[in-house]
mmCIF file of C-alpha atoms in Angstrom:
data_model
loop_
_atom_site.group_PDB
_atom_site.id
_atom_site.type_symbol
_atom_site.label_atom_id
_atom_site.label_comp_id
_atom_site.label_asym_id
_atom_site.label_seq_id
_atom_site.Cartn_x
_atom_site.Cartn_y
_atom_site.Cartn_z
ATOM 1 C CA UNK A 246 103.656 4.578 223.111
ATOM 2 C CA UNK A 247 107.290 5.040 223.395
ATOM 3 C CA UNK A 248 108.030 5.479 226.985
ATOM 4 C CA UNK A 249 109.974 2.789 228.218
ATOM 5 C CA UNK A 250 107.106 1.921 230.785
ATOM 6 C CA UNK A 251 104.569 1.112 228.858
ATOM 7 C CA UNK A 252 102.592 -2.628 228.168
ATOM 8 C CA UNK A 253 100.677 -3.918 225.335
ATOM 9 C CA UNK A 254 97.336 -4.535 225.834
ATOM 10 C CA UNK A 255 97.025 -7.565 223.293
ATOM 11 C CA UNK A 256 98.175 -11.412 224.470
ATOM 12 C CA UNK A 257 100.518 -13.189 221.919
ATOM 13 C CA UNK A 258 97.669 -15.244 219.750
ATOM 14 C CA UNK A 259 95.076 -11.867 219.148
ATOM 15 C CA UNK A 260 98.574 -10.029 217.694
ATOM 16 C CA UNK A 261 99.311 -13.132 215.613
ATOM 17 C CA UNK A 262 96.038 -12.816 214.456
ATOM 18 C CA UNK A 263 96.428 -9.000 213.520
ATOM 19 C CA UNK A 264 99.471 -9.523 211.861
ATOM 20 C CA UNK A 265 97.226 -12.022 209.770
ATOM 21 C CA UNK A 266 100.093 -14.841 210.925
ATOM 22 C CA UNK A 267 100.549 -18.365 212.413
ATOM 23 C CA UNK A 268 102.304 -19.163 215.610
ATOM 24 C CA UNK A 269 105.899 -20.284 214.687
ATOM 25 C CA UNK A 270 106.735 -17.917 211.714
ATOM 26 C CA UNK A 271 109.897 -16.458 211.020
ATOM 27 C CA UNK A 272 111.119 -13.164 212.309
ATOM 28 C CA UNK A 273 111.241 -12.035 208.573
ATOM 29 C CA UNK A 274 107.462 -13.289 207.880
ATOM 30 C CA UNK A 275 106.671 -10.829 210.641
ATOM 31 C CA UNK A 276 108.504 -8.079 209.256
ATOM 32 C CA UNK A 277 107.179 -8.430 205.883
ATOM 33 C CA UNK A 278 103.758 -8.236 207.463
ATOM 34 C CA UNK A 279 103.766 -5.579 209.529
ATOM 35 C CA UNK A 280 105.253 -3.876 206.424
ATOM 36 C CA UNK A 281 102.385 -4.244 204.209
ATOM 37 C CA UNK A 282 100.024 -3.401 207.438
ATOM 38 C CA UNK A 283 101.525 -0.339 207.704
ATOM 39 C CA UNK A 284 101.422 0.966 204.647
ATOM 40 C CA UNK A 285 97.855 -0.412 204.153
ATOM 41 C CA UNK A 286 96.729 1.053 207.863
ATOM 42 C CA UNK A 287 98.879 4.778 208.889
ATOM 43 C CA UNK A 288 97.319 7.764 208.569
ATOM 44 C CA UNK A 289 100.051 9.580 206.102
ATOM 45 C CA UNK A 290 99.737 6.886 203.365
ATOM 46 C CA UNK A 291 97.518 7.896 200.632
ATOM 47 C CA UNK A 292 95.805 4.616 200.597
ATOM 48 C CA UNK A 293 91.902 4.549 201.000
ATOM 49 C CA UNK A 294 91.860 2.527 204.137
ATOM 50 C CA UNK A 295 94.040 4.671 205.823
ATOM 51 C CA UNK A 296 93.053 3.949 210.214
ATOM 52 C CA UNK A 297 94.898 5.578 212.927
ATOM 53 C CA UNK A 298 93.172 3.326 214.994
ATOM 54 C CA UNK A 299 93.976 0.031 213.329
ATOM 55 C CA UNK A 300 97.641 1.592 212.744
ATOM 56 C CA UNK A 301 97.974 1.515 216.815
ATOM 57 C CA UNK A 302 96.308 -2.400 216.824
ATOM 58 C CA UNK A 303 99.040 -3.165 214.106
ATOM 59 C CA UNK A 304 102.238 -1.900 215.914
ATOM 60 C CA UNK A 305 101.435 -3.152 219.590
ATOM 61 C CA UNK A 306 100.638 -6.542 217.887
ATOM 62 C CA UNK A 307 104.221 -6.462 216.251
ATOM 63 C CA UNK A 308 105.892 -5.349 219.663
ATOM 64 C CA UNK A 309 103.978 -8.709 221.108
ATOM 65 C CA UNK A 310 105.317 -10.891 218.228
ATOM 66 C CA UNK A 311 108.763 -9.849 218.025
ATOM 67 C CA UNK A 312 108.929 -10.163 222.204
ATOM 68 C CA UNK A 313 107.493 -13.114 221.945
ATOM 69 C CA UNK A 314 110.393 -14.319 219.509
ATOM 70 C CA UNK A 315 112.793 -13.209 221.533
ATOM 71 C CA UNK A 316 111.873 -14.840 224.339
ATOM 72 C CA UNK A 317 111.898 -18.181 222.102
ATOM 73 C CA UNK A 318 115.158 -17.346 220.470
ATOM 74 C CA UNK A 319 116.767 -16.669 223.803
ATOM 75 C CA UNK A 320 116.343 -20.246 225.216
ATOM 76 C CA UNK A 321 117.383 -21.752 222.410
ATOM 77 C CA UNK A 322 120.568 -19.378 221.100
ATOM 78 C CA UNK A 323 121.364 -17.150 223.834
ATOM 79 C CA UNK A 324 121.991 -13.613 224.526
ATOM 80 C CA UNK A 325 123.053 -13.018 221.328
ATOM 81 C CA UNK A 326 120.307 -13.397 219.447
ATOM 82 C CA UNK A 327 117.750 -11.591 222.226
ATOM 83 C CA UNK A 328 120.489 -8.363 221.164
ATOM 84 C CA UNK A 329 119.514 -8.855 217.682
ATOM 85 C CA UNK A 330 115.955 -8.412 218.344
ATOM 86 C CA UNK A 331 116.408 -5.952 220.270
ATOM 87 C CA UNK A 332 118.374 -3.670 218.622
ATOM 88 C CA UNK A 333 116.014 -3.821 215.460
ATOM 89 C CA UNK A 334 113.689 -0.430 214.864
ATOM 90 C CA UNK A 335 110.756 0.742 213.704
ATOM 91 C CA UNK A 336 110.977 1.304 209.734
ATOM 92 C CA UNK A 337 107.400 1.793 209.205
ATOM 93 C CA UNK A 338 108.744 5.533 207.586
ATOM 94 C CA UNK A 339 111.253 4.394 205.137
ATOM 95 C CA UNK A 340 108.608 5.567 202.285
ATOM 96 C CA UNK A 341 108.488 8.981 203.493
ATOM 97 C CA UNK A 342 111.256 9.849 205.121
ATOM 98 C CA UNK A 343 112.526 12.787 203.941
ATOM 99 C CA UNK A 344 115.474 11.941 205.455
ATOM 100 C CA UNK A 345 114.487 11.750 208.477
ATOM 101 C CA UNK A 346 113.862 15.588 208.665
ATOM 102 C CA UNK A 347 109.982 17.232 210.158
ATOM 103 C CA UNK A 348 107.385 16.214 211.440
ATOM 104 C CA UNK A 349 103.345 16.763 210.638
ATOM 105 C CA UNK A 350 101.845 15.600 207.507
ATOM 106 C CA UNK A 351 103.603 14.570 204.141
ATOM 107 C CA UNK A 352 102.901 18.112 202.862
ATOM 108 C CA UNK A 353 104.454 19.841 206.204
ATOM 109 C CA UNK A 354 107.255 17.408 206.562
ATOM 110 C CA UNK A 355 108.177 18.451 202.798
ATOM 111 C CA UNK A 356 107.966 22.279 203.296
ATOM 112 C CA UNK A 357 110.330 21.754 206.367
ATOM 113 C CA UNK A 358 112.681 19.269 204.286
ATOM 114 C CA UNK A 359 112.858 22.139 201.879
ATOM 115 C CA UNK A 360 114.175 24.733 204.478
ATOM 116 C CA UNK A 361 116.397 21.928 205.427
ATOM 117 C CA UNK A 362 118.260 21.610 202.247
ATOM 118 C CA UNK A 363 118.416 24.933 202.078
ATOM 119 C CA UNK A 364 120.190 25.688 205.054
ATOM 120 C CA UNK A 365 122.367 22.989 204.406
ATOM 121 C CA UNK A 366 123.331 24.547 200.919
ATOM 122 C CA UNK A 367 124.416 27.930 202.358
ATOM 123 C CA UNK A 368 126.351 25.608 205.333
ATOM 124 C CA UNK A 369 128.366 24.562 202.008
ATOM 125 C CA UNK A 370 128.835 27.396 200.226
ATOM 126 C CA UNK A 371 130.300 29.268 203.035
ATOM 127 C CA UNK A 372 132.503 26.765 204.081
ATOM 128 C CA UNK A 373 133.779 27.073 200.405
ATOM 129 C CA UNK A 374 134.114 30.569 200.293
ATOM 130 C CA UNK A 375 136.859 29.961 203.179
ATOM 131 C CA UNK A 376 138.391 27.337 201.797
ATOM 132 C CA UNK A 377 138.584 29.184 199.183
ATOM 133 C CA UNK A 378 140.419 32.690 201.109
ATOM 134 C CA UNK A 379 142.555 30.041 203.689
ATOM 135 C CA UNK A 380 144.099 28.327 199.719
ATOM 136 C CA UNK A 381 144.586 32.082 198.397
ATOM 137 C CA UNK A 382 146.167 33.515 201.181
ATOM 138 C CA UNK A 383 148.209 31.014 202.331
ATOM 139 C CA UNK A 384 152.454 31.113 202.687
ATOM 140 C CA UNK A 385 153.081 29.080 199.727
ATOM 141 C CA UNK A 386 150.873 31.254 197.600
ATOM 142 C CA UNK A 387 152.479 34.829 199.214
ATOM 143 C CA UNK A 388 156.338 33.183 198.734
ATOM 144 C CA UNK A 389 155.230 32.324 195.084
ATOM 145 C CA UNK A 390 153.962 35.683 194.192
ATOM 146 C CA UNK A 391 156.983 37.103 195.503
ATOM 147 C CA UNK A 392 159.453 34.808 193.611
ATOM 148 C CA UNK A 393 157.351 35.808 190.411
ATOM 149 C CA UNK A 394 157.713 40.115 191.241
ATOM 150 C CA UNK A 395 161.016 39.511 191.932
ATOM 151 C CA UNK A 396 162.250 37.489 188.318
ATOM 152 C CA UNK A 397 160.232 40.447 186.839
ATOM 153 C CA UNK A 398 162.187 43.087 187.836
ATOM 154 C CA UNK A 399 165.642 40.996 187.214
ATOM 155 C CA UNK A 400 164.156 40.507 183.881
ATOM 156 C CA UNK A 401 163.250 44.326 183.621
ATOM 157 C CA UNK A 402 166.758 45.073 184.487
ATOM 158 C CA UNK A 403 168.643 43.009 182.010
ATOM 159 C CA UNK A 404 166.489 44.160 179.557
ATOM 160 C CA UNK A 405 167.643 47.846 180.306
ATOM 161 C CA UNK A 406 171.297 46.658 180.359
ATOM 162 C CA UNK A 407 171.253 44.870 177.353
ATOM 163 C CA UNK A 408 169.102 48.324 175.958
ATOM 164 C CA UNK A 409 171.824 50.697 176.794
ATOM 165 C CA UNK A 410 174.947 48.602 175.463
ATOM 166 C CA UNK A 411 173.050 48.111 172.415
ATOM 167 C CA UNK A 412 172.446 52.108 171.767
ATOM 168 C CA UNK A 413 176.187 52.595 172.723
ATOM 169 C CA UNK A 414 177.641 49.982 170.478
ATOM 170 C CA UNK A 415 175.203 51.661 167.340
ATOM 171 C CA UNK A 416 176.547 54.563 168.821
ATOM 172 C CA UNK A 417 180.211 53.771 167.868
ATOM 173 C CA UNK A 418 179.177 52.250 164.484
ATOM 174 C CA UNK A 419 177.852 55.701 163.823
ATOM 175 C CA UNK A 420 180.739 57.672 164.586
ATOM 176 C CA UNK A 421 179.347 59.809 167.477
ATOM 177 C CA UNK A 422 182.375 58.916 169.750
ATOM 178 C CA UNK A 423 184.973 59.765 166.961
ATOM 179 C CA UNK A 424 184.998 63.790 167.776
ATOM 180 C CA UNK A 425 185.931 63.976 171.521
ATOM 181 C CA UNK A 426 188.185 65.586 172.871
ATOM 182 C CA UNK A 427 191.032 63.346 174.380
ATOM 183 C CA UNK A 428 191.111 60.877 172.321
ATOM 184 C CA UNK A 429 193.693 57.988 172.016
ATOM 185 C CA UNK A 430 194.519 59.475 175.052
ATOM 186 C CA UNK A 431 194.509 57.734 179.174
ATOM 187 C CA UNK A 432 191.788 58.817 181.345
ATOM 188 C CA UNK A 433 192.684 60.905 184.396
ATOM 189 C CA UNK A 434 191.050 60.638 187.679
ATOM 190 C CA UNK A 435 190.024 63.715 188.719
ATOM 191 C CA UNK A 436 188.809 61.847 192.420
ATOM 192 C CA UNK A 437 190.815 60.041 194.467
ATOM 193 C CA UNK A 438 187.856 59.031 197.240
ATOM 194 C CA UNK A 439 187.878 55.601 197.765
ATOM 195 C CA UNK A 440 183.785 55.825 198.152
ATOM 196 C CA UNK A 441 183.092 56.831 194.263
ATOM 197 C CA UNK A 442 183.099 54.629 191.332
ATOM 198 C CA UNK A 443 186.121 55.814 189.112
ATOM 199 C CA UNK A 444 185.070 54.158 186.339
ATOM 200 C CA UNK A 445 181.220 56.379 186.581
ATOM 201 C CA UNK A 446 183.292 59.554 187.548
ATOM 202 C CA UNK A 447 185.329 59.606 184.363
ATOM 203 C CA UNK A 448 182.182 58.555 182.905
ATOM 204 C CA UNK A 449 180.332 61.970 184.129
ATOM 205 C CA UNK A 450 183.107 63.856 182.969
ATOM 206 C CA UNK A 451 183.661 62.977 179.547
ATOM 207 C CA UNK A 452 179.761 63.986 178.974
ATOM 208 C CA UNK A 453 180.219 67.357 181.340
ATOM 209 C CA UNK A 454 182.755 68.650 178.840
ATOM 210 C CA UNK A 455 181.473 67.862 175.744
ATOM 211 C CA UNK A 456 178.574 69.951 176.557
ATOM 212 C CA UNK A 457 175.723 66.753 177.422
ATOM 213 C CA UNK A 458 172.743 68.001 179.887
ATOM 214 C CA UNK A 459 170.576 65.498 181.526
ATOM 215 C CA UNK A 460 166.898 65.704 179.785
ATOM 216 C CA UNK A 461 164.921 67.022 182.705
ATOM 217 C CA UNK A 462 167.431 69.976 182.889
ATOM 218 C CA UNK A 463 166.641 70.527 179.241
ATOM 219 C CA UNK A 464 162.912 70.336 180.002
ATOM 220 C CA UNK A 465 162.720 72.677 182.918
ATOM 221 C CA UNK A 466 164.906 75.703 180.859
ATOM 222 C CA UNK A 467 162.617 75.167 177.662
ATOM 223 C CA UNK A 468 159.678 75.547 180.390
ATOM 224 C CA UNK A 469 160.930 78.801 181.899
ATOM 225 C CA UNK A 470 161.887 80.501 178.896
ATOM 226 C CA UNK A 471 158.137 79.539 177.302
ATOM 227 C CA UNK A 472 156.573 81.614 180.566
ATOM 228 C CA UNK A 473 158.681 84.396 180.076
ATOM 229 C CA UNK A 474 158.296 84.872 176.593
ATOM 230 C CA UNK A 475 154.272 84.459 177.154
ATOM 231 C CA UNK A 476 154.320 86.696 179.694
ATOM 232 C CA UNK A 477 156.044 89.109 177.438
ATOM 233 C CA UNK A 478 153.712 88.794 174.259
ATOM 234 C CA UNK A 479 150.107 89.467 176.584
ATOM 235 C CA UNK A 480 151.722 92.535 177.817
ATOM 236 C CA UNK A 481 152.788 93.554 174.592
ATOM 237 C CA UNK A 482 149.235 93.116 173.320
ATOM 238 C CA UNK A 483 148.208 95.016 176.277
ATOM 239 C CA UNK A 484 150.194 97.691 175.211
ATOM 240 C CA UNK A 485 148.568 98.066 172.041
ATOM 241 C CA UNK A 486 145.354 98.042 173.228
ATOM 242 C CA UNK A 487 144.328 102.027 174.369
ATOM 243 C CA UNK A 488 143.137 102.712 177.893
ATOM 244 C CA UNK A 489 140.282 102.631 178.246
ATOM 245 C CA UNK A 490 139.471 99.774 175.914
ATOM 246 C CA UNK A 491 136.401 100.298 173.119
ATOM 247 C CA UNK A 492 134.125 97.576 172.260
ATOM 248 C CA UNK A 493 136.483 96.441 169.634
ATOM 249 C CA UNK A 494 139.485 96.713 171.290
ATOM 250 C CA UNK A 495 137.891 94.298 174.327
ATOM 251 C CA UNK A 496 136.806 91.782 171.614
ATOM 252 C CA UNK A 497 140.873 91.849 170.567
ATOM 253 C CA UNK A 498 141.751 91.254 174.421
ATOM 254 C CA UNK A 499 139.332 88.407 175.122
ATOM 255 C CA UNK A 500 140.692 86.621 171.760
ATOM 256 C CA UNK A 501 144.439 87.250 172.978
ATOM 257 C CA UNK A 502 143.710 85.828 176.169
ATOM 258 C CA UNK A 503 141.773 82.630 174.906
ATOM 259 C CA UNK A 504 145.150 82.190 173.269
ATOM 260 C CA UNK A 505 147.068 82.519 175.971
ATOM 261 C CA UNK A 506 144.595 80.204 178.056
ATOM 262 C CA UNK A 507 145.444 76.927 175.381
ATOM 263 C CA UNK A 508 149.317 78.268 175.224
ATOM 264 C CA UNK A 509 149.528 77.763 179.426
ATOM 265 C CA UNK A 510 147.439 74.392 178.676
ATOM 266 C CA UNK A 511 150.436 73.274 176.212
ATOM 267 C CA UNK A 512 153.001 74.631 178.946
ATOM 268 C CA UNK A 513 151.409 72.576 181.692
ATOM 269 C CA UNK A 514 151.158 69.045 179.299
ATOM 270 C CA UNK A 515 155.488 70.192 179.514
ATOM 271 C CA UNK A 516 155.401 69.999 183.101
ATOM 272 C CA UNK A 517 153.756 66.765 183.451
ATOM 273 C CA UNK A 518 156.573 65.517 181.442
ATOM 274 C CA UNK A 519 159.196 67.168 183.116
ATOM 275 C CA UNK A 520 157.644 65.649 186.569
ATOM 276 C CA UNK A 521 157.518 62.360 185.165
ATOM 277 C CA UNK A 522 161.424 62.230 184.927
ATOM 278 C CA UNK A 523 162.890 64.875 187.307
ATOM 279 C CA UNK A 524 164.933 62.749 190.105
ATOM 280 C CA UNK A 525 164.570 65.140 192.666
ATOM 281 C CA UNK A 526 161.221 65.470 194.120
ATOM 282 C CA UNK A 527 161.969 69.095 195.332
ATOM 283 C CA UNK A 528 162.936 70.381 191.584
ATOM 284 C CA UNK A 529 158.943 69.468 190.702
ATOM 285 C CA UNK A 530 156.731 72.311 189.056
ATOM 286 C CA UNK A 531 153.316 72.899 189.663
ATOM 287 C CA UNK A 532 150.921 74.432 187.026
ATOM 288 C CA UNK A 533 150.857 77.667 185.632
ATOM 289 C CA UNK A 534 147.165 79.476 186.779
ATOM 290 C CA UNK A 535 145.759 81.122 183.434
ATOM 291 C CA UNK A 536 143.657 83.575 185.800
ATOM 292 C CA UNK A 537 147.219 84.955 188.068
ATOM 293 C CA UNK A 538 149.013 84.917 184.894
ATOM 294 C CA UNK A 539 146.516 87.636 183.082
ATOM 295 C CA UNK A 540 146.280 89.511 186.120
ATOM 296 C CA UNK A 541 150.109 89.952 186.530
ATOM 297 C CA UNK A 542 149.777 90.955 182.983
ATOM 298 C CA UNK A 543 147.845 93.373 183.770
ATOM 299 C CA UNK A 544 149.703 94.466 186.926
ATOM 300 C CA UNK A 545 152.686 94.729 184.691
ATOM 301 C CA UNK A 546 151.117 96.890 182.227
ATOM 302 C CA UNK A 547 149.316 98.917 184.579
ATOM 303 C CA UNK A 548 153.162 100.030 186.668
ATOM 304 C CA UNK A 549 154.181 100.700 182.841
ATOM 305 C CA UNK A 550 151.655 103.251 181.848
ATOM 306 C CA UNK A 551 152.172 104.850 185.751
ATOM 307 C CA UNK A 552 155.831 104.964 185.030
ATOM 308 C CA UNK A 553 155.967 106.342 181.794
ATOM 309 C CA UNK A 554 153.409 109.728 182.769
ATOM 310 C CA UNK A 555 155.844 110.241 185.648
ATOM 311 C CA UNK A 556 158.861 110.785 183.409
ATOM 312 C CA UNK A 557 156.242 112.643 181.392
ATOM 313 C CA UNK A 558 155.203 114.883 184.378
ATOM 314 C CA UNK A 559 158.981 115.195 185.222
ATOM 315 C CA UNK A 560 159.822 116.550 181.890
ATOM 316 C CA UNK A 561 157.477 119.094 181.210
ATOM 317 C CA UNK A 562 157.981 120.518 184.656
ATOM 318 C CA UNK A 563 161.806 120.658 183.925
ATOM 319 C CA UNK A 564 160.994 122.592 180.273
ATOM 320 C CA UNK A 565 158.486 125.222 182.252
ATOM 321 C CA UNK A 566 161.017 125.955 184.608
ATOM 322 C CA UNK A 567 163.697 126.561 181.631
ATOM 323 C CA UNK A 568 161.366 128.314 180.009
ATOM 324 C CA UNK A 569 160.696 131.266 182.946
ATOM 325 C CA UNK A 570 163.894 130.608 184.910
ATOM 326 C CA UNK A 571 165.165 134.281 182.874
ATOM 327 C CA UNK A 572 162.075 136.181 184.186
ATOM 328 C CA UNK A 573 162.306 135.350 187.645
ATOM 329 C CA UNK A 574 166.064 135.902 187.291
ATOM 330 C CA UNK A 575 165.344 139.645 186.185
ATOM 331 C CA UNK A 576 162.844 140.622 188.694
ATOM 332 C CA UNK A 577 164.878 139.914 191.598
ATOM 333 C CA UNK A 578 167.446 141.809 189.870
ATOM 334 C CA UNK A 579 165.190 145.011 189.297
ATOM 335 C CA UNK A 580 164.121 144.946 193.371
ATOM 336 C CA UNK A 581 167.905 144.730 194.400
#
């Protein structure tokens, strides 16, 4: 019924008459009526007289009327007023339109508006999401974050300053600067390089000779002298043990080496400290093994125990000999 070539079949006064109107009513009369024809007559309205049939007889009747208007309109006002009609559309849908969206029956055309909205809400929703990422990541955002980083560490670094003066001015109150040596007395520059601070040189010296070791320095002898001094005791207790072991004596050596187990534990909690503030990443420890530690123990104790029968073999050999040097002597003397 659309195509641009097609003719009603009704003459002007039979589609009056189905619009249930008079010759020479207004174009809003005609409206209203095919309106209320419409809704009494298409097939998707739930009213009971509902005719597909008399829906068709309706709507060519209106295209009649409303060409007929025109055509008396146009004589009278013009092409401006033939426009008007012409650019008027069908609204016969505005009760169910759904927005305009599907096609079908009421219950079809709502299933499909449905999917519409649907779509349309995940349309939105991404396009916040990036709207979202493009605000976040963009210059003014990056340039702000990095003016905030940066007054953070200033602030960290004042804070330090003002740190240290404070525990060298409770320092002096205290006294601790009273004893050194040199005092009342210039500093001497013992650097004359133009490239080093004199002012942190003298500094460095004055706590070089009055005897003042950095703490990591501290840490890593404490450390060395704990490992030898364990590694001492378990072969001591070794030692005491006899060879082989009885059924007590391995009960003692399984106790003395759970203890030495949690004393490495303790000595490796010391080395993550000392790693923590170390400067120089080549002066880092690694962890003491509890399993190469015993066995060197046992390595160590086991070169002992060889060592001390050889001097024992060594000795008794040299008493023997001593003892029947005088008879061998004698023989020889008897066959000359």
């Amino acid at each position: 019924r659309m195509l641009s070539g097609y003719k009603p079949k009704n003459d002007v006064k039979d589609s009056y008459k189905v619009l249930e109107l008079e010759e020479g009513c207004s174009l809003d009369d005609v409206r209203n009526s095919y309106h209320n024809l419409a809704k009494k007559y298409h097939p998707d309205s739930s009213s009971g007289m509902a005719d597909s049939r008399a829906f068709i007889r309706v709507e060519e009747a209106y295209r009649v009327v409303l060409g007929d208007l025109a055509a008396k309109q146009k004589s009278d006002s013009g092409e401006e007023e033939e426009d008007q009609f012409k650019s008027k559309s069908l609204q016969h849908r505005h009760y169910l339109s759904f927005e305009g969206v599907g096609i079908g029956t009421p219950s079809q055309r709502e299933k499909q508006y449905m999917q519409f909205r649907v779509d349309r809400a995940t349309e939105q929703v991404l396009e916040y999401r990036q709207q979202r990422l493009e605000s976040r990541y963009a210059g003014s955002d990056l340039s702000r974050a990095q003016d905030v980083r940066q007054s953070k560490k200033v602030k960290i670094t004042q804070a330090v300053e003002r740190l240290v003066e404070d525990l060298i001015q409770e320092s002096m109150a205290k006294g601790d600067f009273d004893n050194l040596s040199g005092k009342g007395k210039p500093l001497q520059k013992f650097s004359h390089s133009p490239h080093i601070d004199p002012m942190t040189h003298n500094l460095n010296r004055i706590l070089i000779d009055n005897g003042y070791q950095p703490e990591w320095i501290l840490l890593q002898k404490e450390i060395r002298e704990t490992i030898e001094r364990l590694r001492k005791s378990i072969v001591a207790s070794r030692r005491k043990l006899g060879e082989p072991m009885t059924l007590s004596e391995q009960k003692q050596w399984g106790r003395v080496c759970e203890q030495f187990a949690e004393d490495i534990r303790k000595l490796n909690k010391r080395v993550d400290n000392f790693n923590l503030v170390v400067p120089i990443l080549s002066r880092q420890m690694v962890h003491f093994s509890t399993d190469k530690e015993i066995l060197r123990a046992r390595k160590t104790y086991e070169a002992v125990v060889e060592k001390g029968s050889d001097s024992g073999t060594k000795e008794n050999g040299g008493e023997e000999g001593k003892r029947f040097g005088w008879k061998s002597s004698l023989l020889k003397w008897l066959k000359l």
